[in-house]
Amino acid sequence: MPTLVIVGAQWGDEAKGKLVDVLGSQASLVVRYAGGNNAGHTVIAGGKEFKFHLIPAGILHPGTKALVGSGMVVCPKGLLEEWDRTIAQQSELGDLIISSAAHVVFPYHRMLDALEEEARGENKIGTTTRGIGPAYQDKVARIGIRMGEFVCKKRFPRRLKEVLEVKNRYLALFGKEPLSYDEILAEYTAYADRIRPFVRDTEALVAEAVEAGEKVLLEGAQGTFLDLDSGTYPYVTSSHPVAGGACLGTGIGPRHIDAVLGVCKTYTTRVGSGPFPTELTDELGDHIRTIGKEFGTTTGRGRRIGWLDLVALRHSCRLNSLSGLVVTRLDILSDFETIKVAVKYKLDGQEIDYLPGDVEVLARIEPVYHELPGWKGDLRSARTMSDLPAEARAYLDFMAEYTKTPVAIVSVGPDRAETIVANENLIWAK
Ligand code: IMP
């Protein structure tokens, strides 16, 4: 049963969208399992640039079912804009399906996200202010409105009334005027009318595809260290990007996952606040940000840049039980004399080789680097491992050896074609 999870192995933005697009062409079902439109996945295909925040990138393949999973929180306006934009770019798409158990993001979630961030002052998380945290708070508090209720003409008005009464009291605590029930109802009823045909119970559909031995791809968003439990709490998102989240956010049991690919860059980036051991706050960081065009797809914010942190990556391999690495942006590191990778940390004068769990400790550690020789030239035309310079291959070998995880795929550019399959057997379990 070839069920494959694709997970971000660092702090998000590892170029998962491209990979989901490339492998999505081989899958019959692609399910996104966590997050909302805080994510941004870019796919370049046929000379066009597609941007996805909610819809699985697999939608670009006619014949593929692209499912918005039960673990997601969905902004209906954002979803419809994305659907309209994508269909205007490419008329033949896969089938969009939305889980009736996914939660809906409302204007009060976005307002509370911004207000709570402001109230945190210096300790702000640096959220995307898309209302993601407050929507997941409602889910856990058991007052959230799920897609199934949202598209039900009878239930939605009653549920909105119930919830809005509570939310308006919260907004009053922040000195805000109450939101109008009639206005939200009118606007969101119009969205619900358009979204209704896509919404259905999805657990049986997913289970049947898995049982039939179809290729099922479970698409993660964000990254391992933004996971609510396993990440650098509290500087995390409110969902479970780790591979375990793929079971929770789709309804597939753990024994049905056959392979887990972890996507990581050849360097590290992070958006928002929180510790970042290998961060480069100097000109070198600025240089990599510029050549790598490291600006957020969702917010446009400049990403924080650092060298590859192998201690953190090995931690991620363990947390996600990675069967293979997908190494992206190898082309960006061309033309450096030497390249550094963190192989240990120094904590209070002692060397350690694990990632501390507490953010205060993590903020105190210093990376211990190993230096590897760089390589020259443009890698974007490389299509096999042997097309790569020996130093680039040695860099990949060092990553694999240190993390005890083999390299499955290498990406040398943003286009679909700029991809090297290093080990086909690691992708879909036979
Ligand atoms: P939220 O998910 O908007 O609540 O933001 C929480 C943290 O996760 C912030 O540091 C965000 O910058 C970060 N974050 C959320 N989504 C992404 C993503 O798709 N890529 C990278 N960082 C993200």
Coordinates of C-alpha atoms and ligand atoms in Angstrom, one line a residue:
M1 CA 0.0 0.0 0.0
P2 CA 2.0 3.0 -1.2
T3 CA 1.0 5.7 1.2
L4 CA 3.6 8.5 1.3
V5 CA 3.9 11.4 3.7
I6 CA 5.7 14.6 2.7
V7 CA 6.8 16.6 5.7
G8 CA 8.8 19.8 6.1
A9 CA 11.9 18.8 8.0
Q10 CA 12.9 22.3 9.2
W11 CA 10.9 25.5 10.0
G12 CA 8.7 25.4 6.8
D13 CA 9.3 26.9 3.4
E14 CA 11.4 23.9 2.3
A15 CA 9.8 23.9 -1.2
K16 CA 7.3 21.1 -0.5
G17 CA 4.9 22.5 -3.1
K18 CA 7.2 21.6 -5.9
L19 CA 7.7 18.1 -4.6
V20 CA 3.9 17.5 -4.1
D21 CA 3.4 18.7 -7.6
V22 CA 6.1 16.4 -9.0
L23 CA 4.9 13.3 -7.1
G24 CA 1.3 14.3 -7.2
S25 CA 1.3 13.5 -11.0
Q26 CA 1.8 9.8 -9.9
A27 CA -0.8 9.8 -7.1
S28 CA -4.5 9.1 -7.4
L29 CA -5.2 11.0 -4.2
V30 CA -3.3 13.9 -2.6
V31 CA -4.5 15.0 0.9
R32 CA -3.2 18.1 2.8
Y33 CA -3.4 17.3 6.4
A34 CA -2.7 20.4 8.5
G35 CA -2.6 24.2 8.7
G36 CA -4.5 26.7 6.7
N37 CA -3.7 29.7 4.5
N38 CA -0.7 30.5 6.7
A39 CA 1.1 28.2 4.3
G40 CA 2.3 29.1 0.8
H41 CA 3.3 26.6 -1.8
T42 CA 4.7 27.7 -5.1
V43 CA 4.7 25.5 -8.2
I44 CA 6.3 26.4 -11.5
A45 CA 5.0 24.4 -14.4
G46 CA 4.7 25.0 -18.1
G47 CA 6.2 28.5 -17.8
K48 CA 3.4 29.4 -15.3
E49 CA 3.7 30.2 -11.6
F50 CA 1.0 28.7 -9.4
K51 CA 0.6 29.8 -5.7
F52 CA -1.3 27.6 -3.3
H53 CA -2.2 28.3 0.3
L54 CA -5.0 25.8 1.0
I55 CA -5.5 23.6 -2.1
P56 CA -3.1 20.7 -2.4
A57 CA -0.6 21.3 -5.2
G58 CA -1.7 17.9 -6.6
I59 CA -4.8 19.7 -8.1
L60 CA -2.7 20.6 -11.2
H61 CA -3.0 17.0 -12.4
P62 CA -6.3 16.1 -14.0
G63 CA -7.4 12.7 -12.7
T64 CA -6.0 13.3 -9.3
K65 CA -8.2 13.9 -6.3
A66 CA -7.0 16.9 -4.2
L67 CA -8.4 16.7 -0.7
V68 CA -8.4 19.5 1.9
G69 CA -8.1 17.2 5.0
S70 CA -9.9 17.1 8.3
G71 CA -6.9 18.5 10.1
M72 CA -7.0 21.8 8.2
V73 CA -8.6 25.2 9.0
V74 CA -10.0 26.8 5.9
C75 CA -10.7 30.5 5.1
P76 CA -13.6 30.2 2.5
K77 CA -12.8 33.5 0.8
G78 CA -9.1 32.5 0.4
L79 CA -10.1 29.1 -0.9
L80 CA -12.5 30.4 -3.5
E81 CA -10.0 33.1 -4.6
E82 CA -7.3 30.3 -5.0
W83 CA -9.7 28.1 -6.9
D84 CA -10.8 30.9 -9.3
R85 CA -7.1 31.9 -9.9
T86 CA -6.0 28.4 -10.5
I87 CA -8.7 27.5 -12.9
A88 CA -8.1 30.7 -14.8
Q89 CA -4.4 29.7 -15.2
Q90 CA -5.2 26.0 -16.2
S91 CA -8.7 24.9 -17.3
E92 CA -8.2 21.2 -16.7
L93 CA -7.7 20.4 -13.0
G94 CA -7.9 17.5 -10.6
D95 CA -11.1 17.0 -8.4
L96 CA -11.2 19.3 -5.4
I97 CA -12.7 17.7 -2.3
I98 CA -13.1 19.3 1.1
S99 CA -13.4 17.3 4.3
S100 CA -16.7 18.1 6.2
A101 CA -14.6 17.9 9.4
A102 CA -12.2 20.7 8.4
H103 CA -12.8 23.9 10.4
V104 CA -13.8 27.3 9.0
V105 CA -11.8 30.5 9.6
F106 CA -14.0 33.6 10.2
P107 CA -13.1 37.3 10.4
Y108 CA -13.1 37.2 14.2
H109 CA -10.3 34.6 14.1
R110 CA -8.1 37.0 12.0
M111 CA -8.9 39.9 14.3
L112 CA -8.1 38.0 17.4
D113 CA -4.9 36.7 15.9
A114 CA -3.7 40.3 15.3
L115 CA -5.0 41.6 18.7
E116 CA -3.4 38.7 20.7
E117 CA -0.1 39.3 18.8
E118 CA -0.2 43.0 19.7
A119 CA -0.9 42.2 23.3
R120 CA 2.2 39.9 23.5
G121 CA 4.4 42.9 22.8
E122 CA 8.1 41.8 22.7
N123 CA 7.1 38.2 23.1
K124 CA 5.1 38.1 19.9
I125 CA 5.2 34.9 17.9
G126 CA 5.3 36.6 14.5
T127 CA 2.2 34.8 13.3
T128 CA 0.9 35.2 9.7
T129 CA -2.3 36.9 11.2
R130 CA -4.4 34.6 9.1
G131 CA -6.5 33.6 12.2
I132 CA -4.9 30.1 12.3
G133 CA -4.2 30.0 16.0
P134 CA -7.6 31.3 17.1
A135 CA -9.4 28.9 14.7
Y136 CA -7.5 25.9 16.2
Q137 CA -8.3 27.3 19.7
D138 CA -12.0 27.1 18.8
K139 CA -11.6 23.6 17.6
V140 CA -10.0 22.5 20.8
A141 CA -12.6 24.4 22.9
R142 CA -15.2 22.5 20.9
I143 CA -17.0 25.6 19.6
G144 CA -15.5 25.7 16.1
I145 CA -17.7 25.6 13.0
R146 CA -16.8 22.7 10.8
M147 CA -17.3 22.6 7.0
G148 CA -20.2 20.2 7.3
E149 CA -22.1 22.7 9.5
F150 CA -21.0 25.7 7.4
V151 CA -22.5 24.4 4.2
C152 CA -25.7 23.3 5.9
K153 CA -28.3 26.0 5.3
K154 CA -30.2 25.1 8.5
R155 CA -27.4 24.8 10.9
F156 CA -25.0 27.5 9.9
P157 CA -27.1 30.6 11.0
R158 CA -27.7 29.1 14.4
R159 CA -24.1 28.1 15.0
L160 CA -22.8 31.5 13.8
K161 CA -25.1 33.2 16.2
E162 CA -24.0 31.1 19.1
V163 CA -20.3 31.6 18.4
L164 CA -20.4 35.2 17.5
E165 CA -22.0 36.1 20.8
V166 CA -19.0 34.7 22.6
K167 CA -16.4 36.2 20.1
N168 CA -17.9 39.7 20.4
R169 CA -17.4 39.5 24.2
Y170 CA -13.7 38.7 23.6
L171 CA -13.4 41.5 21.1
A172 CA -14.9 43.9 23.7
L173 CA -12.1 43.0 26.1
F174 CA -9.8 44.4 23.4
G175 CA -12.0 47.5 23.1
K176 CA -13.4 46.5 19.7
E177 CA -16.9 47.1 18.4
P178 CA -19.0 43.9 18.0
L179 CA -19.1 42.3 14.6
S180 CA -22.4 42.3 12.7
Y181 CA -24.1 38.9 12.6
D182 CA -26.1 39.9 9.5
E183 CA -23.1 41.0 7.6
I184 CA -21.0 37.9 8.3
L185 CA -24.0 35.7 7.7
A186 CA -24.7 37.2 4.3
E187 CA -21.1 37.2 3.2
Y188 CA -20.4 33.6 4.4
T189 CA -23.7 32.2 3.1
A190 CA -22.6 33.3 -0.4
Y191 CA -19.2 31.5 0.1
A192 CA -21.0 28.4 1.5
D193 CA -23.2 28.2 -1.6
R194 CA -20.1 28.0 -3.8
I195 CA -18.2 25.6 -1.6
R196 CA -21.1 23.1 -0.8
P197 CA -20.5 20.9 -3.9
F198 CA -16.9 20.2 -2.8
V199 CA -17.7 19.2 0.8
R200 CA -18.1 15.6 1.9
D201 CA -17.2 13.0 4.5
T202 CA -13.7 12.0 3.5
E203 CA -12.6 9.3 5.8
A204 CA -14.1 6.4 3.9
L205 CA -12.9 7.8 0.6
V206 CA -9.3 8.0 1.9
A207 CA -9.5 4.5 3.5
E208 CA -10.8 3.0 0.3
A209 CA -8.0 4.4 -1.7
V210 CA -5.5 3.1 0.8
E211 CA -7.1 -0.3 0.9
A212 CA -7.2 -0.5 -2.9
G213 CA -3.4 0.1 -3.0
E214 CA -3.7 3.4 -4.8
K215 CA -0.8 5.9 -4.5
V216 CA -1.9 8.3 -1.8
L217 CA 0.2 11.3 -1.0
L218 CA -0.2 13.1 2.3
E219 CA 1.0 16.6 2.0
G220 CA 2.3 18.5 5.1
A221 CA 2.5 22.2 5.5
Q222 CA 4.8 24.4 7.6
G223 CA 7.6 22.3 9.2
T224 CA 8.6 20.0 12.0
F225 CA 10.0 22.7 14.3
L226 CA 6.7 24.7 14.0
D227 CA 4.8 21.7 15.4
L228 CA 2.6 22.5 18.4
D229 CA 4.1 19.7 20.5
S230 CA 7.5 18.9 19.0
G231 CA 8.5 22.4 17.8
T232 CA 10.1 25.4 19.5
Y233 CA 7.1 26.1 21.7
P234 CA 5.6 28.8 22.0
Y235 CA 7.1 30.0 18.7
V236 CA 5.1 27.4 16.7
T237 CA 2.0 27.1 14.7
S238 CA -1.2 25.7 16.2
S239 CA -1.3 22.4 14.3
H240 CA 0.8 19.2 13.7
P241 CA 3.0 19.5 10.7
V242 CA 5.0 16.4 11.8
A243 CA 4.4 13.0 10.1
G244 CA 2.2 11.9 13.0
G245 CA -0.1 14.8 12.1
A246 CA -0.7 13.0 8.7
C247 CA -2.6 10.3 10.5
L248 CA -4.6 12.8 12.6
G249 CA -5.4 15.1 9.8
T250 CA -6.6 12.5 7.3
G251 CA -8.1 9.7 9.3
I252 CA -5.4 7.1 8.2
G253 CA -4.1 4.8 10.9
P254 CA -0.3 4.7 11.5
R255 CA 0.2 1.2 10.1
H256 CA -0.9 2.4 6.7
I257 CA 1.9 4.9 6.3
D258 CA 4.6 3.3 4.1
A259 CA 7.1 6.0 3.5
V260 CA 7.9 9.5 4.9
L261 CA 10.0 11.9 2.9
G262 CA 11.4 14.9 4.8
V263 CA 12.0 18.0 2.7
C264 CA 14.9 20.2 3.8
K265 CA 16.9 23.0 2.3
T266 CA 20.7 22.9 2.0
Y267 CA 20.6 25.8 4.4
T268 CA 18.0 26.9 7.0
T269 CA 15.3 29.5 7.0
R270 CA 12.8 30.6 9.6
V271 CA 9.9 33.2 9.5
G272 CA 8.7 34.8 12.7
S273 CA 10.2 34.8 16.1
G274 CA 11.9 32.1 18.1
P275 CA 15.3 30.6 18.6
F276 CA 17.4 29.8 15.5
P277 CA 20.9 28.4 16.4
T278 CA 22.6 28.7 13.1
E279 CA 21.1 32.1 12.1
L280 CA 23.3 34.4 10.0
T281 CA 22.5 38.0 10.9
D282 CA 25.4 39.4 8.8
E283 CA 26.0 40.2 5.1
L284 CA 26.3 36.5 4.3
G285 CA 22.7 36.0 5.5
D286 CA 21.6 39.0 3.4
H287 CA 23.4 37.5 0.4
I288 CA 21.7 34.1 0.7
R289 CA 18.3 35.8 1.2
T290 CA 18.8 37.8 -2.0
I291 CA 20.1 35.0 -4.2
G292 CA 17.6 32.5 -2.8
K293 CA 14.7 35.0 -3.1
E294 CA 13.8 34.1 0.5
F295 CA 10.7 36.1 1.0
G296 CA 7.4 34.6 2.3
T297 CA 4.8 33.4 -0.3
T298 CA 2.0 34.3 2.2
T299 CA 3.2 37.5 3.9
G300 CA 6.1 38.7 1.8
R301 CA 8.3 38.9 4.9
G302 CA 12.1 38.4 4.5
R303 CA 13.0 35.0 5.9
R304 CA 15.7 34.6 8.5
I305 CA 18.7 32.7 7.1
G306 CA 21.2 30.3 8.6
W307 CA 23.6 27.5 7.8
L308 CA 22.3 23.9 7.7
D309 CA 21.8 22.6 11.2
L310 CA 22.4 18.9 11.1
V311 CA 21.8 18.4 14.8
A312 CA 18.2 19.8 14.3
L313 CA 17.8 17.9 11.0
R314 CA 18.8 14.6 12.6
H315 CA 16.2 15.3 15.4
S316 CA 13.6 15.9 12.7
C317 CA 14.6 12.6 11.0
R318 CA 13.9 10.8 14.2
L319 CA 10.6 12.6 15.1
N320 CA 9.2 11.9 11.6
S321 CA 10.7 8.5 11.2
L322 CA 12.0 9.7 7.8
S323 CA 12.6 7.1 5.2
G324 CA 14.3 9.6 2.9
L325 CA 15.5 13.2 2.5
V326 CA 14.4 15.5 -0.3
V327 CA 17.2 18.1 -0.4
T328 CA 16.1 21.4 -2.1
R329 CA 17.9 24.5 -3.2
L330 CA 21.2 22.9 -3.8
D331 CA 21.7 25.3 -6.8
I332 CA 21.6 28.3 -4.4
L333 CA 24.8 27.2 -2.5
S334 CA 26.9 27.2 -5.7
D335 CA 30.0 29.4 -5.8
F336 CA 30.8 29.5 -2.0
E337 CA 34.4 28.8 -1.2
T338 CA 33.4 26.7 1.8
I339 CA 30.0 25.7 3.3
K340 CA 29.4 25.3 7.1
V341 CA 27.1 22.8 8.7
A342 CA 26.4 22.6 12.5
V343 CA 27.3 19.2 13.8
K344 CA 27.2 19.9 17.6
Y345 CA 26.2 22.7 20.0
K346 CA 28.0 24.3 22.9
L347 CA 25.8 24.8 26.0
D348 CA 27.3 26.5 29.0
G349 CA 30.8 25.5 27.9
Q350 CA 29.9 21.8 27.3
E351 CA 29.5 20.2 23.8
I352 CA 26.1 18.5 23.2
D353 CA 24.8 16.7 20.2
Y354 CA 21.1 16.9 20.7
L355 CA 18.5 19.6 20.2
P356 CA 17.3 21.0 23.6
G357 CA 13.5 21.1 24.0
D358 CA 13.3 24.3 25.9
V359 CA 13.4 27.6 24.0
E360 CA 15.3 29.4 26.7
V361 CA 18.1 26.8 26.5
L362 CA 17.9 26.7 22.8
A363 CA 18.5 30.5 22.7
R364 CA 21.7 30.1 24.7
I365 CA 23.4 27.4 22.6
E366 CA 26.1 28.1 20.1
P367 CA 26.6 25.9 17.0
V368 CA 29.8 24.0 16.4
Y369 CA 30.5 24.0 12.7
H370 CA 32.1 21.5 10.3
E371 CA 33.4 23.1 7.0
L372 CA 32.9 21.4 3.7
P373 CA 34.4 22.5 0.3
G374 CA 32.0 24.4 -1.9
W375 CA 31.5 24.0 -5.6
K376 CA 31.3 26.2 -8.7
G377 CA 28.8 26.6 -11.6
D378 CA 25.1 26.5 -12.3
L379 CA 23.5 23.2 -11.2
R380 CA 20.1 23.8 -12.8
S381 CA 20.7 21.6 -15.8
A382 CA 21.8 18.6 -13.7
R383 CA 19.4 15.7 -14.1
T384 CA 21.3 12.8 -12.5
M385 CA 23.6 12.6 -9.4
S386 CA 26.6 12.1 -11.7
D387 CA 25.9 15.5 -13.3
L388 CA 26.6 17.2 -10.0
P389 CA 30.1 18.4 -9.0
A390 CA 31.9 16.0 -6.7
E391 CA 31.9 18.5 -3.9
A392 CA 28.1 18.9 -4.1
R393 CA 27.7 15.1 -4.0
A394 CA 30.1 15.0 -1.0
Y395 CA 27.9 17.6 0.8
L396 CA 24.8 15.4 0.2
D397 CA 26.6 12.3 1.4
F398 CA 27.7 14.2 4.6
M399 CA 24.0 15.1 5.3
A400 CA 22.9 11.5 4.7
E401 CA 25.6 10.0 6.8
Y402 CA 25.2 12.4 9.7
T403 CA 21.4 12.0 9.8
K404 CA 21.4 8.3 9.0
T405 CA 18.8 9.0 6.3
P406 CA 19.4 8.5 2.6
V407 CA 18.8 11.2 0.0
A408 CA 15.8 10.3 -2.2
I409 CA 15.5 13.4 -4.3
V410 CA 17.5 16.6 -5.0
S411 CA 16.0 19.8 -6.3
V412 CA 18.3 22.1 -8.3
G413 CA 15.8 24.7 -9.4
P414 CA 12.1 25.8 -9.0
D415 CA 10.8 24.2 -12.2
R416 CA 9.3 20.7 -12.2
A417 CA 12.1 19.5 -14.6
E418 CA 14.9 20.7 -12.3
T419 CA 14.7 17.6 -10.2
I420 CA 17.1 14.7 -9.6
V421 CA 15.7 11.3 -8.4
A422 CA 18.6 9.9 -6.4
N423 CA 16.9 6.8 -5.2
E424 CA 13.5 5.8 -6.8
N425 CA 13.0 3.0 -4.3
L426 CA 12.7 5.4 -1.4
I427 CA 9.7 7.2 -2.9
W428 CA 6.7 4.9 -3.2
A429 CA 6.9 1.7 -1.2
K430 CA 6.5 -1.3 -3.4
Ligands
IMP1 P1 0.7 31.0 12.5 O1 0.7 29.7 11.9 O2 0.2 32.1 11.5 O3 -0.1 31.0 13.8 O4 2.2 31.5 12.8 C1 2.9 30.8 13.8 C2 4.4 30.7 13.4 O5 4.5 29.8 12.3 C3 5.0 32.0 12.9 O6 6.4 32.0 13.3 C4 4.9 31.9 11.4 O7 5.9 32.7 10.7 C5 5.2 30.4 11.2 N1 4.5 29.9 10.0 C6 3.2 29.6 9.8 N2 3.1 29.1 8.5 C7 4.3 29.0 8.0 C8 4.7 28.6 6.7 O8 4.0 28.1 5.9 N3 6.1 28.7 6.5 C9 6.9 29.2 7.4 N4 6.6 29.6 8.6 C10 5.2 29.5 8.9

